[in-house]
Coordinates of C-alpha atoms in Angstrom, one line a residue:
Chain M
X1430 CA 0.0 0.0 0.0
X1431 CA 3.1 2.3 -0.5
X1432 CA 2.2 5.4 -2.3
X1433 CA 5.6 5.1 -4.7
X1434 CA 5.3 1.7 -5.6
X1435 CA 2.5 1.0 -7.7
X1436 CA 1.3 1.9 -11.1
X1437 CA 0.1 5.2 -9.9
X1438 CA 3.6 6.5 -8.2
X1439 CA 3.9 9.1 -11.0
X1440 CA 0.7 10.7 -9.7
X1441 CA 1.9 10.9 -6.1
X1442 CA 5.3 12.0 -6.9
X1443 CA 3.7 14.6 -8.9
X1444 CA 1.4 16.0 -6.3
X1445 CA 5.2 16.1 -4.3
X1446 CA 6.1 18.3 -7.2
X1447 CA 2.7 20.9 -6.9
X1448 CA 1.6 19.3 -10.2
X1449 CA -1.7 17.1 -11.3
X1450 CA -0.3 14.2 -13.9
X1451 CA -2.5 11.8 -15.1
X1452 CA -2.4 9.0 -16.8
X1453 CA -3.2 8.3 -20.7
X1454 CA -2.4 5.5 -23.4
X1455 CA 0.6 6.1 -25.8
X1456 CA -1.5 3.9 -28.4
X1457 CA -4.8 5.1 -28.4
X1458 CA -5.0 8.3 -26.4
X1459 CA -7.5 6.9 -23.8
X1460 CA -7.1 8.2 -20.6
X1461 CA -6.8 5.3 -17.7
X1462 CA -7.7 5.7 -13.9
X1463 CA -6.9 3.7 -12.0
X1464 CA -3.7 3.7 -13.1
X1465 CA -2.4 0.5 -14.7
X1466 CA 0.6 -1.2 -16.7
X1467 CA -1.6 -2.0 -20.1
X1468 CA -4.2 -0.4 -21.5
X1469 CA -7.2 -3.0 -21.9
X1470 CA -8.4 -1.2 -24.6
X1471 CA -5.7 -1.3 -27.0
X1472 CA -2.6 -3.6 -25.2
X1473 CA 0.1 -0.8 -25.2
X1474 CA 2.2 -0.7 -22.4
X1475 CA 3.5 2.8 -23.1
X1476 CA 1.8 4.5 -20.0
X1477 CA 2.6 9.0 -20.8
X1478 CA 1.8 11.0 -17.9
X1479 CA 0.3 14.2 -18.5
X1480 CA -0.2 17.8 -16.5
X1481 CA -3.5 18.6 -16.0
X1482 CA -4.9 21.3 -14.5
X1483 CA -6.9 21.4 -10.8
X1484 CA -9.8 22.3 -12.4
X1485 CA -13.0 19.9 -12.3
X1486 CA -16.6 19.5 -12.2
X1487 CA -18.2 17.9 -9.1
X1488 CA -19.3 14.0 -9.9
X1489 CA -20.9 13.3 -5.9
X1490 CA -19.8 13.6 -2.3
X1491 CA -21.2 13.2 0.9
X1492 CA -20.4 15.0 4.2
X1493 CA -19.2 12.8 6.9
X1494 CA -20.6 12.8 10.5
X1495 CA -19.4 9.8 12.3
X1496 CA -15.8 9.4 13.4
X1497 CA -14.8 6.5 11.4
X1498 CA -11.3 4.9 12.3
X1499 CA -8.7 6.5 10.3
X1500 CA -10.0 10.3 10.1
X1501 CA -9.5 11.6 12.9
X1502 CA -7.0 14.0 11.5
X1503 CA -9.9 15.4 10.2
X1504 CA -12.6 18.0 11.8
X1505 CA -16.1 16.6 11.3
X1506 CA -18.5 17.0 10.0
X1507 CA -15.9 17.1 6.7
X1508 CA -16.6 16.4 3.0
X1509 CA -15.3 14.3 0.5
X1510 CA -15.8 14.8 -3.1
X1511 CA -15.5 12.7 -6.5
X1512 CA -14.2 15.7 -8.8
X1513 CA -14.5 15.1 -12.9
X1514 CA -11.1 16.3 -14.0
X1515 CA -11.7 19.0 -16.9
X1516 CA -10.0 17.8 -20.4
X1517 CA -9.5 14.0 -19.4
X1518 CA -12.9 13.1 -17.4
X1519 CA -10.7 11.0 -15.1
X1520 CA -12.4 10.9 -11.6
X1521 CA -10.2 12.0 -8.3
X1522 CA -11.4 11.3 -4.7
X1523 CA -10.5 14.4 -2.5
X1524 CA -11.9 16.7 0.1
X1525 CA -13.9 19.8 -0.3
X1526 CA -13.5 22.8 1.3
X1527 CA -17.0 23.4 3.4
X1528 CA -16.6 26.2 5.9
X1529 CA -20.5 27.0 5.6
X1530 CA -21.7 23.6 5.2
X1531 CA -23.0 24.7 1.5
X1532 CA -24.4 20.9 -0.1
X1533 CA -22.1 20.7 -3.2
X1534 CA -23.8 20.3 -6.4
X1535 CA -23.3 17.5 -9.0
X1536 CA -21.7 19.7 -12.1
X1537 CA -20.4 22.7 -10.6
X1538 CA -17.1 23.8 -11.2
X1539 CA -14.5 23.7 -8.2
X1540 CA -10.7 24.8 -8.4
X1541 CA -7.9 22.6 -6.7
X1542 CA -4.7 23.2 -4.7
X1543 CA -2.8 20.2 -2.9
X1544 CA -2.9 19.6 0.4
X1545 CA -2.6 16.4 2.3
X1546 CA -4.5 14.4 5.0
X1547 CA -2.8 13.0 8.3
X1548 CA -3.7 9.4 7.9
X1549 CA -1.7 7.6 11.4
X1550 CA 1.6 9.2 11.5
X1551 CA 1.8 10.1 7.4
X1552 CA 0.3 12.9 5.8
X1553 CA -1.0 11.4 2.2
X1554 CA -1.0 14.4 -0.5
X1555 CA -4.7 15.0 -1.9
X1556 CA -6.0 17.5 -3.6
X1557 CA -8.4 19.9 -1.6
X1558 CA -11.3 21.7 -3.8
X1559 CA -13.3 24.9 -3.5
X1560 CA -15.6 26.3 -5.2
X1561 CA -15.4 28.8 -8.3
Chain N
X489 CA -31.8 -26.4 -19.8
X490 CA -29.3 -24.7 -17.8
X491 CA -27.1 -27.2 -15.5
X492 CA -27.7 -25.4 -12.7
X493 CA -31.6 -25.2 -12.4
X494 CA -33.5 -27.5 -9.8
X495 CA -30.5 -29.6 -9.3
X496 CA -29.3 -28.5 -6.2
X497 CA -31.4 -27.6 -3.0
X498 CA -31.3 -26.3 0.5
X499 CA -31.8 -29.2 2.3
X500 CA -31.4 -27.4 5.9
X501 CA -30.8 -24.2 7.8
X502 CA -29.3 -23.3 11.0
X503 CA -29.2 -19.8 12.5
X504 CA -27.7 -18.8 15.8
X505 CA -27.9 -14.9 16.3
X506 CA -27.3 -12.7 19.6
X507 CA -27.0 -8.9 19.9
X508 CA -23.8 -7.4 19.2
X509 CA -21.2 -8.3 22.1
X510 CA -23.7 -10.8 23.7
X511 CA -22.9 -14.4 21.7
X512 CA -22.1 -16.8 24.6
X513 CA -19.6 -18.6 22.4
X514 CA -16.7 -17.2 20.5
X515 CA -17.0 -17.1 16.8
X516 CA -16.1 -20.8 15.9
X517 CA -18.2 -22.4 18.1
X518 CA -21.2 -20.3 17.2
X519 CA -20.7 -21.5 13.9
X520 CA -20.3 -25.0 14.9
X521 CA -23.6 -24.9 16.9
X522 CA -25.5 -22.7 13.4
X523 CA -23.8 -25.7 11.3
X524 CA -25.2 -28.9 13.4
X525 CA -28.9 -26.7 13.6
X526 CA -28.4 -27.1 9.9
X527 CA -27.9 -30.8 9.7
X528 CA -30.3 -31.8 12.7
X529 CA -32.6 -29.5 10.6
X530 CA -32.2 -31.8 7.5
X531 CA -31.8 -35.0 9.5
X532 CA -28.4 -35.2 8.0
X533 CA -25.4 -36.7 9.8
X534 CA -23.0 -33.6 10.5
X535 CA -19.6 -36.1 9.5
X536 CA -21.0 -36.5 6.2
X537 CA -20.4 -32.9 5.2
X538 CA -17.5 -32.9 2.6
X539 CA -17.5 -29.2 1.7
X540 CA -17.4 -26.1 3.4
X541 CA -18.5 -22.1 1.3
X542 CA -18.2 -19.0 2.6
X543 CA -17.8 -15.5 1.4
X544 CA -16.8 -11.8 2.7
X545 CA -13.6 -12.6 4.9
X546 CA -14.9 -14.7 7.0
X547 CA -12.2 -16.2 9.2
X548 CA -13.3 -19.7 10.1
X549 CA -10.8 -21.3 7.5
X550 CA -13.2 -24.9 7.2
X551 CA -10.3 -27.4 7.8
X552 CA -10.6 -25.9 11.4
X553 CA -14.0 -26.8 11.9
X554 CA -13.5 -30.1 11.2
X555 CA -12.4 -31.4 14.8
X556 CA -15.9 -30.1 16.2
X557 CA -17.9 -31.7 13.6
X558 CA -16.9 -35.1 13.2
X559 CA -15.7 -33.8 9.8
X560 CA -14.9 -37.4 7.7
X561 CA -13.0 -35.5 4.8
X562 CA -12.9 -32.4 3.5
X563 CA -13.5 -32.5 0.0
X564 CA -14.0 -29.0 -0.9
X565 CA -13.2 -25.9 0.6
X566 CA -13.8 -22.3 -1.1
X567 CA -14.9 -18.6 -1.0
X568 CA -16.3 -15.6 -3.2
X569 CA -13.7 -13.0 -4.2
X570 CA -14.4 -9.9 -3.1
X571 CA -15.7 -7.8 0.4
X572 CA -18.6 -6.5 1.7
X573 CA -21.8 -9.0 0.6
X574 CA -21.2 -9.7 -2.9
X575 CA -20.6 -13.4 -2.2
X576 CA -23.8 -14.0 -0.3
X577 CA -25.9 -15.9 -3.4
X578 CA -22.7 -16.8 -5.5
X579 CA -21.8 -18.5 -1.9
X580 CA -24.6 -20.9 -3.0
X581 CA -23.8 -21.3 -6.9
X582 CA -19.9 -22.5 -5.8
X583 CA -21.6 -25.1 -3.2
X584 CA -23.9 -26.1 -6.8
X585 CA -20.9 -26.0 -8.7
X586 CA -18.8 -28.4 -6.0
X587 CA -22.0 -31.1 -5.8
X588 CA -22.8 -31.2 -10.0
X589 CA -19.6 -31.4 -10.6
X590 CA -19.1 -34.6 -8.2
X591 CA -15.8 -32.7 -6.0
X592 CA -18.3 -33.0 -2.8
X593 CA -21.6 -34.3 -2.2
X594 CA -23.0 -32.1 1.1
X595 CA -21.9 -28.9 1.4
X596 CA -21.9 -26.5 4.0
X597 CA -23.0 -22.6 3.0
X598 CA -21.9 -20.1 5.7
X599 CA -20.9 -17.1 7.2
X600 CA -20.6 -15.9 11.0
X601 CA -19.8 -12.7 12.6
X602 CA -18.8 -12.4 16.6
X603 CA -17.3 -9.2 17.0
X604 CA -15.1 -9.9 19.8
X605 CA -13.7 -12.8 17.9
X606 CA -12.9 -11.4 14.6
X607 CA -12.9 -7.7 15.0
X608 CA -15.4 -4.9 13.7
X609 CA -17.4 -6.3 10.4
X610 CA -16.3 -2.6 8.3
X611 CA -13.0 -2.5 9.2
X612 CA -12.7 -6.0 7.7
X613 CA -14.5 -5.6 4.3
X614 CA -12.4 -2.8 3.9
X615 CA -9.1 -4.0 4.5
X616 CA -8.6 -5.0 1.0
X617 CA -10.2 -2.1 -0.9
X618 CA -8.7 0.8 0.8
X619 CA -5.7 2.8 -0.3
X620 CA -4.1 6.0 0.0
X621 CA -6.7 7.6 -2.8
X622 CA -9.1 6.6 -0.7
X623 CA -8.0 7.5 3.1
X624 CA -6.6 11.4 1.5
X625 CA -10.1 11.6 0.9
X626 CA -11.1 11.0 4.6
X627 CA -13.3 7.5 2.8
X628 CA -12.7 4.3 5.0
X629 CA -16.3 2.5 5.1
X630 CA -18.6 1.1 3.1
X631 CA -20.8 4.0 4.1
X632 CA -19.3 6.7 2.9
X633 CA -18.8 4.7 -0.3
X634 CA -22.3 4.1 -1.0
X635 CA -23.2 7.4 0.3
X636 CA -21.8 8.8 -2.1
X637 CA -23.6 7.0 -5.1
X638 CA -26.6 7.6 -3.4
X639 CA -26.6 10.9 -3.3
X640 CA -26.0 10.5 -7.5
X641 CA -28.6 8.1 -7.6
X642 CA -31.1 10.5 -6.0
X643 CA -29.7 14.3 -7.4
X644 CA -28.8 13.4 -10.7
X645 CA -31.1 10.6 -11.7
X646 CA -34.1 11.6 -10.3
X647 CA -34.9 8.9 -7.3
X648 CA -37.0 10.6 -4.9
X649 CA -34.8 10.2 -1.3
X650 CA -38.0 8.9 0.3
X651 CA -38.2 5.6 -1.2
X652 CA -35.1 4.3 1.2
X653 CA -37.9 5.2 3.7
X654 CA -40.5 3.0 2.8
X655 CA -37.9 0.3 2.4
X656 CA -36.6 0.7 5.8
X657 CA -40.4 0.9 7.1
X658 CA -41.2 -2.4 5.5
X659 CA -38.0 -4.2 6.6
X660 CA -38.9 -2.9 10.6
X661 CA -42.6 -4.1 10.3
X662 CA -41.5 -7.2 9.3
X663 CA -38.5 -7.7 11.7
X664 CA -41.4 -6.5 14.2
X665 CA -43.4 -9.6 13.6
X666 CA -40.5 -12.6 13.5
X667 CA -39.8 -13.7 16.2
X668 CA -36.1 -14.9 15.7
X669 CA -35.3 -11.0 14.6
X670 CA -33.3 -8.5 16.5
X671 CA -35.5 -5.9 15.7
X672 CA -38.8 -8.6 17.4
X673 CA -41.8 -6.5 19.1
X674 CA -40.2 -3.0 18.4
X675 CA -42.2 -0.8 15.9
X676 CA -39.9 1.7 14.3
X677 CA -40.7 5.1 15.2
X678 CA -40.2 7.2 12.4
X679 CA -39.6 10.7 13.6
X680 CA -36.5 9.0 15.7
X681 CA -35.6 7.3 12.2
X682 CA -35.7 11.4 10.2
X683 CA -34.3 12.8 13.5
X684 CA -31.5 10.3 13.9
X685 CA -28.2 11.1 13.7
X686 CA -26.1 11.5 10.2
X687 CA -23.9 9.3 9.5
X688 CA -22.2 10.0 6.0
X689 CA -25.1 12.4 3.8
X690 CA -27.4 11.0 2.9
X691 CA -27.3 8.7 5.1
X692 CA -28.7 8.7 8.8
X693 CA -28.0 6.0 11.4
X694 CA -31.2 4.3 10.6
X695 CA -30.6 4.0 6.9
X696 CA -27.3 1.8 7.5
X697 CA -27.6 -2.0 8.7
X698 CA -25.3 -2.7 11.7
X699 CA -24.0 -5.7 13.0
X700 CA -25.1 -8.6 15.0
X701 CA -23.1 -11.7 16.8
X702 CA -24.0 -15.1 15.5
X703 CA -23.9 -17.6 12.5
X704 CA -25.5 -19.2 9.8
X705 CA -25.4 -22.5 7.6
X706 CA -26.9 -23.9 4.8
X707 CA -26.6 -27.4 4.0
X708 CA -26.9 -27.7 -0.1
X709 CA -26.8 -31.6 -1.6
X710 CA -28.3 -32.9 -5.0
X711 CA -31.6 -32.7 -5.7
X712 CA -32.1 -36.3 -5.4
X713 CA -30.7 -36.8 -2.3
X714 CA -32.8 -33.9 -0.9
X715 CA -35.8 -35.5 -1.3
X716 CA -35.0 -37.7 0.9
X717 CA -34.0 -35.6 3.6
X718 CA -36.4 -34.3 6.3
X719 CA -37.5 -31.1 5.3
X720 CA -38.9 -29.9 2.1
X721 CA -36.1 -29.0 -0.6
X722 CA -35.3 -25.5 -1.3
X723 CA -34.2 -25.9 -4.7
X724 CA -31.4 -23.2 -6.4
X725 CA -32.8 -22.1 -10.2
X726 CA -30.2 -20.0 -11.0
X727 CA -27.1 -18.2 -9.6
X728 CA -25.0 -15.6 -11.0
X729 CA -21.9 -13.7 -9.7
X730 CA -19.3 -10.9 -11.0
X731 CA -19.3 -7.7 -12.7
X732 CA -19.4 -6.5 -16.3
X733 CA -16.5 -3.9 -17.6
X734 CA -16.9 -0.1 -16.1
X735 CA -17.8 -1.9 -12.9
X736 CA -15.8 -2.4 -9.4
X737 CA -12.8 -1.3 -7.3
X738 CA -12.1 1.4 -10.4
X739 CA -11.8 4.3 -7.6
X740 CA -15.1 5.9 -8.5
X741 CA -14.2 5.7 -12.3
X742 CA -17.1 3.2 -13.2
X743 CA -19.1 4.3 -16.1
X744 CA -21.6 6.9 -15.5
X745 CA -24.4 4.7 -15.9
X746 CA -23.5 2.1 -14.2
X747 CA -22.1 4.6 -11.2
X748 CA -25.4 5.1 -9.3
X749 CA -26.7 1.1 -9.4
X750 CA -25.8 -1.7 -7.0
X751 CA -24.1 -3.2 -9.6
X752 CA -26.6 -6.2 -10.5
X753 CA -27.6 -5.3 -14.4
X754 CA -25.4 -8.0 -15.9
X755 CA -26.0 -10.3 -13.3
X756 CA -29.9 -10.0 -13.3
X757 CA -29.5 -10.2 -17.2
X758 CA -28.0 -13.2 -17.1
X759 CA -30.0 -14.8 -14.0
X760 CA -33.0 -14.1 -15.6
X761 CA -31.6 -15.9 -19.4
X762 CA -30.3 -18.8 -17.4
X763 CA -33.8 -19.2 -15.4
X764 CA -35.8 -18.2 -18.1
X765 CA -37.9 -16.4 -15.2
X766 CA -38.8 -12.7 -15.2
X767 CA -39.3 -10.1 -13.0
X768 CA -42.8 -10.9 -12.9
X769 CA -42.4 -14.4 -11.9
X770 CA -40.9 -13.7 -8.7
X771 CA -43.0 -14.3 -5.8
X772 CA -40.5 -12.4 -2.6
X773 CA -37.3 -11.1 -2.5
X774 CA -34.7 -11.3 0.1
X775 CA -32.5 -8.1 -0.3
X776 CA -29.2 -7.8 1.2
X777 CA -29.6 -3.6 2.3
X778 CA -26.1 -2.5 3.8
X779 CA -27.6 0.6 3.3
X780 CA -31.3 2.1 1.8
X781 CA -30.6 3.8 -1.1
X782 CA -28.4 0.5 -2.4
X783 CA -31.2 -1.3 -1.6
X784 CA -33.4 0.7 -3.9
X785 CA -30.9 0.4 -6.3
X786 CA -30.9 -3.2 -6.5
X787 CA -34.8 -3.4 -7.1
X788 CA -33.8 -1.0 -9.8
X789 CA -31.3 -3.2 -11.0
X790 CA -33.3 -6.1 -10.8
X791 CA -36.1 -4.8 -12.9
X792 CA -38.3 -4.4 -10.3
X793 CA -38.5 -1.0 -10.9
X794 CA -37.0 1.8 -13.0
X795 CA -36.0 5.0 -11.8
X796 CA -39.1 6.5 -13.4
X797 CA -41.5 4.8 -11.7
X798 CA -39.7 3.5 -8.7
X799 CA -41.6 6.0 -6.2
X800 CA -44.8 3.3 -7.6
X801 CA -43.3 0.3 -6.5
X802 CA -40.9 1.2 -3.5
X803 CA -44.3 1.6 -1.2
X804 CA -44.7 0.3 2.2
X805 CA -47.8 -1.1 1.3
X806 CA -46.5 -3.0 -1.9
X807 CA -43.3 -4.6 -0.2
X808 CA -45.3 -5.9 2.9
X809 CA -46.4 -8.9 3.1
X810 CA -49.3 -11.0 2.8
X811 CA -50.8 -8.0 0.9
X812 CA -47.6 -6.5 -1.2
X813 CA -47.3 -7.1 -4.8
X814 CA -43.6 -7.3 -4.1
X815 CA -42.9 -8.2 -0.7
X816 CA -39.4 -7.6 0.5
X817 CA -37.4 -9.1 3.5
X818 CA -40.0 -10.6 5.2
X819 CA -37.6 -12.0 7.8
X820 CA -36.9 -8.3 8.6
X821 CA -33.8 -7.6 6.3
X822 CA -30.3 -6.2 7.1
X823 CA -31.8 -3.1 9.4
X824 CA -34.4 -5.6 11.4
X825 CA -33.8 -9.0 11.2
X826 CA -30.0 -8.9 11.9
X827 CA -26.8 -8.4 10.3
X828 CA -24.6 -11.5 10.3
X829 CA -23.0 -9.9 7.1
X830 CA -26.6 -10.5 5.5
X831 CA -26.5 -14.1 5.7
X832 CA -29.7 -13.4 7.4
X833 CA -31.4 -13.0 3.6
X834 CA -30.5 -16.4 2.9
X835 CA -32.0 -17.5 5.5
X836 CA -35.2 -16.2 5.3
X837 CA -35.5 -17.3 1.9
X838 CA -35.3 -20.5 2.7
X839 CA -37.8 -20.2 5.7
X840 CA -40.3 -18.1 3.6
X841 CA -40.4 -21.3 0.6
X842 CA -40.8 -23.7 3.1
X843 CA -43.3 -21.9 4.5
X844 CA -42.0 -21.5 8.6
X845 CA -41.8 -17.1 7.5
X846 CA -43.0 -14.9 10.2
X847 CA -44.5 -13.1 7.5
X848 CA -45.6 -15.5 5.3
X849 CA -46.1 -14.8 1.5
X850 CA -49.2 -16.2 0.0
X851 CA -48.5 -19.4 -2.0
X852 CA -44.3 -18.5 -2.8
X853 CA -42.6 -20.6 -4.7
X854 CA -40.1 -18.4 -6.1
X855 CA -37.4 -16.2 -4.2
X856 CA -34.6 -14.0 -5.3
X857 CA -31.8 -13.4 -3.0
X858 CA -29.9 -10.8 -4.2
X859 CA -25.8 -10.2 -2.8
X860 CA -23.8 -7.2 -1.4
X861 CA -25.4 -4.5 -3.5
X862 CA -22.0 -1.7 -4.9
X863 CA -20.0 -4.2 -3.8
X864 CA -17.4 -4.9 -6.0
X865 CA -18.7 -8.0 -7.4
X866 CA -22.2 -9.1 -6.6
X867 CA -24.3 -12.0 -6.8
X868 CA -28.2 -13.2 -7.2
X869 CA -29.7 -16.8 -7.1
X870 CA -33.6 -17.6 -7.3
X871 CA -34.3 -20.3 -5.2
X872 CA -38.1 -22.3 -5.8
X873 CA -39.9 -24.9 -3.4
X874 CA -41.5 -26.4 -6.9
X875 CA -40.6 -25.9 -10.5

């Protein structure tokens, strides 16, 4: 469960770095997540990682309540967010920012910047979304 | 006609459930004690079980339950892929697969849950899913997961949030009235249901099953040799298990259509063309409901409903039974009857076709049983007292 061992490790050395890479198929263009070694679509193994921006469309959430084992880093009640990445459509998990408890809504645009999240004694990178 | 239909059957059941932290055995013995109900049930000796099923991490490996059951040889010993209740029916179809195949002859469905034996039930179906995507996002439980598509399911396709209501209504009154259910002589009051406390949007405590000690087994053998046995058969029609492409574990990347359902389509497609049974011809269905609004969503997926008309059919007064058109959980479900990982369903499936239900259905003689709805493979069997 390392973060920089697995077929994704471009993505978290790239949040490291301040930037959003992503990954999409040197064969047919198609844009793959979760990350993987071959695209199933086409068989190419050549994996390119490109910079997107932090820009996305909300795709759900829900705001948690109950203090679930493992957030306690976290203030509740807290919200977490699948955003649709603009240009690719790739889906990240994250956190929304949610200071006045406003329900997001499915389509509207929100703006990224990396943080991280204090999971035990690590803090994992993620991005953290706000609106406009 | 497909190999699987009629040629198998439940031959017995055996159900041992206590509140959580109150099982009087630790979790291997209550599942010893669920597994000889099951034989005594059929009149079967317990040493002549040769296979052992299971599914959703349970931890009582069968070679270890051998010594407390006489066990002669164990001939077969297997479980679903995959957490949470996907495995429930396909628990059932690998048991079929084990006895028409000739690798076993009596084999043993199960799954048991004591707490203080194996550790927290959410914690455990999560242990293989969840990764650093995942807990950056604050997401540990199966909850929040399915909290999420439900709040899809209901703001972008339409489902109006008050059908989960009327599912969890149906699943209390019917708890209410069995008298093996946790939930037994307690009418759910609804203003503490709204007024409970949130739990992951949309979901409130009430809406979200929650766990139970205790066990159950199934003992499944050919048709023929059911016949024999002392209780009426409980024959499997069909059974199907998995997930199609833009499904499971994609870290909320499934396809957009497929995003807000429980993840049944392709298995109801194909349970229904192995069957040759329809919507239509199912007389009750046991639902395995972690939470409401995947509940809904597996009627949905089922094609018991679409989400145009599902506010029609998702009624207290349809899924009730004797009177429902589509009665639902009649043993009480996930939120009433118990939560032994839903092995509870199975159970009251094969109650309801033998006719021993709390709530008995009118002249049933089919049953679905659908698995761990957004799981991240899923499973559904019919099961029939008479084909």
């Amino acid at each position: 469960m390392h973060m920089n061992d697995g077929a994704d490790a471009p993505y978290w050395n790239g949040l490291a770095e301040g930037r959003l890479l992503l990954p999409r198929c040197g064969g047919c263009e198609t844009w793959l997540w979760p990350a993987i070694s071959r695209c199933g679509a086409c068989g190419c193994e050549d994996i390119a990682w490109i910079e997107r921006a932090m820009a996305a469309t909300v795709f759900s959430w829900t705001r948690t309540w109950h203090r679930f084992g493992f957030t306690e880093s976290l203030d509740l009640p807290f919200v977490s967010i699948v955003a649709t990445i603009d240009d690719c459509g790739i889906r990240l998990l994250g956190r929304l920012d949610d200071p006045d408890r406003i329900d997001p809504v499915i389509g509207e645009a929100i703006a990224g910047r990396i943080g991280a999240t204090r999971v035990g004694d690590r803090d994992i990178p993620t991005i953290i979304w706000s609106r406009g | 006609m497909h190999p699987l239909y009629g040629t198998t059957a439940v031959a017995g059941v055996g159900l041992r459930q206590y509140r959580r932290g109150a099982s009087p055995l630790p979790e291997q013995g209550v599942l010893a004690e669920a597994i000889l109900a099951a034989c005594a049930d059929a009149g079967f000796d317990p040493a002549e079980v040769d296979g052992f099923v299971s599914y959703g991490d349970d931890k009582n490996e069968p070679v270890r339950l051998m010594p407390a059951l006489g066990t002669r040889e164990l001939k077969w010993s297997s479980v679903v892929w995959g957490g949470g209740g996907g495995g429930i029916a396909g628990a059932f179809g690998l048991a079929a697969a084990a006895i028409l195949s000739g690798q076993a002859s009596a084999v043993i469905v199960f799954r048991a849950l004591v707490e203080g034996s194996s550790g927290r039930l959410s914690a455990a179906v999560m242990a293989h899913h969840l990764n650093d995507h995942m807990l950056a996002a604050g997401i540990v439980a199966p909850a929040q997961v399915c909290a999420i598509r439900a709040n899809r399911m209901y703001e972008h396709h339409g489902v109006p949030r008050a059908v989960a209501e009327e599912l969890v209504r149906a699943s209390y009154y019917h708890g209410a009235r069995n008298p093996e259910a946790i939930a037994h002589d307690t009418e759910l009051d609804l203003d503490a249901m709204r007024g409970s406390r949130w739990i992951a949007e949309p979901f409130r405590l009430f809406d979200c099953s929650r766990e139970n000690d205790g066990a159950a087994a199934f003992l499944m053998v050919s048709a023929d040799r059911a016949r024999d046995l002392a209780k009426p058969p409980v024959y499997l029609l069909g059974c199907a298990n998995g997930a199609e492409k833009g499904w499971g574990d994609l870290l909320e990347n499934d396809d957009a259509a497929l995003y807000p359902t429980a993840g049944f389509r392709p298995i109801a497609r194909r349970l229904y063309a192995d069957t040759g049974l329809s919507p239509a011809d199912i007389d009750v269905v046991q639902l395995y409901e972690n939470f409401s609004a995947q509940g809904v969503a597996s009627l949905i997926d089922h094609g018991f409903c679409t989400y145009d008309n599902v506010a029609e059919v998702v009624r207290f007064d349809n899924l009730i039974a004797p009177t429902g058109k589509l009665p639902v959980n009649t043993g009480g479900g996930n939120f009433a009857q118990g939560f032994i990982h839903g092995i509870g369903t199975a159970y009251e499936a094969v109650k309801q076709l033998r006719g021993e239900s709390a709530n008995p259905v009118p002249g049933a003689r089919t049953c679905l049983l659908a698995g761990g709805p957004g799981a991240p493979t899923v499973s559904s069997a019919i099961f029939a007292n008479a084909f």
